[in-house]
C-alpha positions as a Python dict, from the first residue, in 0.01 Angstrom:
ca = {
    (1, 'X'): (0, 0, 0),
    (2, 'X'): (242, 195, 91),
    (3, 'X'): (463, 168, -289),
    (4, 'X'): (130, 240, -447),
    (5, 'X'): (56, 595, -256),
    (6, 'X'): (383, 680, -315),
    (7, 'X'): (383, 616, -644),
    (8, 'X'): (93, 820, -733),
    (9, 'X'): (233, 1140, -540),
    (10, 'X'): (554, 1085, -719),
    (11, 'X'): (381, 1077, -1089),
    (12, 'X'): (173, 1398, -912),
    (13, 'X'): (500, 1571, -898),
    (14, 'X'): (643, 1472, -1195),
    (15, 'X'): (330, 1626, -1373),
    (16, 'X'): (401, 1936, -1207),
    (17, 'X'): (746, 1923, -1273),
    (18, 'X'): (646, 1860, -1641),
    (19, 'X'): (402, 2152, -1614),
    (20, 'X'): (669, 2388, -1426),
    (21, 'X'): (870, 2298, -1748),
    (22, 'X'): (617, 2413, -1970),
    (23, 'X'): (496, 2726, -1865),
    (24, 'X'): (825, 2846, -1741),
    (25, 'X'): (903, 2960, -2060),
    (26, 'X'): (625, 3172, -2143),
    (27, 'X'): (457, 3274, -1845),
    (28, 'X'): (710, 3269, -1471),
    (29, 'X'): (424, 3408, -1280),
    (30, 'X'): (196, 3039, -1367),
    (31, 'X'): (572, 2878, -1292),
    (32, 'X'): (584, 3012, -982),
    (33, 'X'): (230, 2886, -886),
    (34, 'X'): (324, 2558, -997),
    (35, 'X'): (602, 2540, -815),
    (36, 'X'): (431, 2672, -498),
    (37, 'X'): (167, 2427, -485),
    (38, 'X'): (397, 2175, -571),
    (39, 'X'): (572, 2218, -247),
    (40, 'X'): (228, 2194, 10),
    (41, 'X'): (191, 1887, -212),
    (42, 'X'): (530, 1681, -123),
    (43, 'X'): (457, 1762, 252),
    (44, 'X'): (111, 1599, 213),
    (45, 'X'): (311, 1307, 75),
    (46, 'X'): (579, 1325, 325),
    (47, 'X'): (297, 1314, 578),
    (48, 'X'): (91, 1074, 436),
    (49, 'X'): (360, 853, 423),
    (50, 'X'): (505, 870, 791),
    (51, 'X'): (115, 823, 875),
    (52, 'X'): (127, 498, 682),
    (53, 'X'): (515, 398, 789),
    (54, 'X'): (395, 430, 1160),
    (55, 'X'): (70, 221, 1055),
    (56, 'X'): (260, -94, 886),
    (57, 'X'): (548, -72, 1151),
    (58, 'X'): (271, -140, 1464),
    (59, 'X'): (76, -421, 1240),
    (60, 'X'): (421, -585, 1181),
    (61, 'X'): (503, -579, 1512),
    (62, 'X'): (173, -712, 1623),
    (63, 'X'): (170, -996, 1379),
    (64, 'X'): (538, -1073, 1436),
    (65, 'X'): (430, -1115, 1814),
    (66, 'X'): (118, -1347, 1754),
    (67, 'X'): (287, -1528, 1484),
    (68, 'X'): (629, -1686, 1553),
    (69, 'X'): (663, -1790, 1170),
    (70, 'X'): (589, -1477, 1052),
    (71, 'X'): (852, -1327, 1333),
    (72, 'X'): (1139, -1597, 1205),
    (73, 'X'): (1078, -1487, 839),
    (74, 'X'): (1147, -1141, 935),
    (75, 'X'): (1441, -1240, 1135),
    (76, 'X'): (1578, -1458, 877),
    (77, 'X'): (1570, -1208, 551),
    (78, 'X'): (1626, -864, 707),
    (79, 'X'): (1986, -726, 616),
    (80, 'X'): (2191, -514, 726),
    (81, 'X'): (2182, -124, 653),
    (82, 'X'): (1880, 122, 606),
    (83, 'X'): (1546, -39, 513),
    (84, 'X'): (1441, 30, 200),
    (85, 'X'): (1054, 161, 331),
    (86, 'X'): (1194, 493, 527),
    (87, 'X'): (1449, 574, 230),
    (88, 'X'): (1102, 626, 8),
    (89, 'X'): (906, 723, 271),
    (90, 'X'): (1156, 1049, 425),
    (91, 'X'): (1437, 1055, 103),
    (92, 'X'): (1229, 1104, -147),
    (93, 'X'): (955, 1340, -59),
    (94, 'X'): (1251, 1570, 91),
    (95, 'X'): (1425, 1593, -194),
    (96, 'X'): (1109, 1679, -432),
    (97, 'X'): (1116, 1964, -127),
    (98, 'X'): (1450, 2087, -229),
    (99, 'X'): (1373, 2100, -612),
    (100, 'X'): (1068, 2316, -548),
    (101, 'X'): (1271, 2560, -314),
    (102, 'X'): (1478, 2582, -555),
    (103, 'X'): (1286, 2635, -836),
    (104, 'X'): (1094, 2882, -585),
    (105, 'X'): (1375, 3050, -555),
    (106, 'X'): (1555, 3060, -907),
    (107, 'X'): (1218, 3094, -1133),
}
């Protein structure tokens, strides 16, 4: 659920990105709104996504507790280093963040 969501913000922002791209050469006034809602947008997704992180975290740790199985999977196939989930989750909603400051601030 959690690669779908994200998904959809992140064609969201490549629309806008795509639109920002567009206009920018005609009209840096519309380029500027773009860009400015496209900000508000990557913290709903940032949010949205810690919501949903926090969500999946307590359900795994509830299942891993009533199911031993379940727990020894885990156990067995995690590696070591960052997870994947909170590099998508925090990683890439900040760095859309930083590409709309910055085309705040340069367009």
């Amino acid at each position: 659920m959690i690669y779908e969501r994200g998904n959809l913000f992140l064609v969201a922002q490549s629309l806008l990105v795509v639109a920002y791209s567009t206009v920018l050469t005609t009209d840096q006034t519309a380029a500027r709104v773009i860009a400015a809602f496209g900000l508000p947008l990557t913290f709903v997704w940032l949010y949205a996504g810690h919501r949903h992180l926090r969500y999946s975290t307590a359900v795994q740790a509830r299942t891993a507790e009533k199911l031993p199985d379940y727990a020894a999977t885990r156990e067995a196939t995690r590696q070591a280093g960052v997870r994947a989930t909170p590099v998508i989750v925090y990683a890439l909603p900040s760095l859309a963040s930083i590409m709309w400051v910055v085309l705040l601030v340069i367009g």
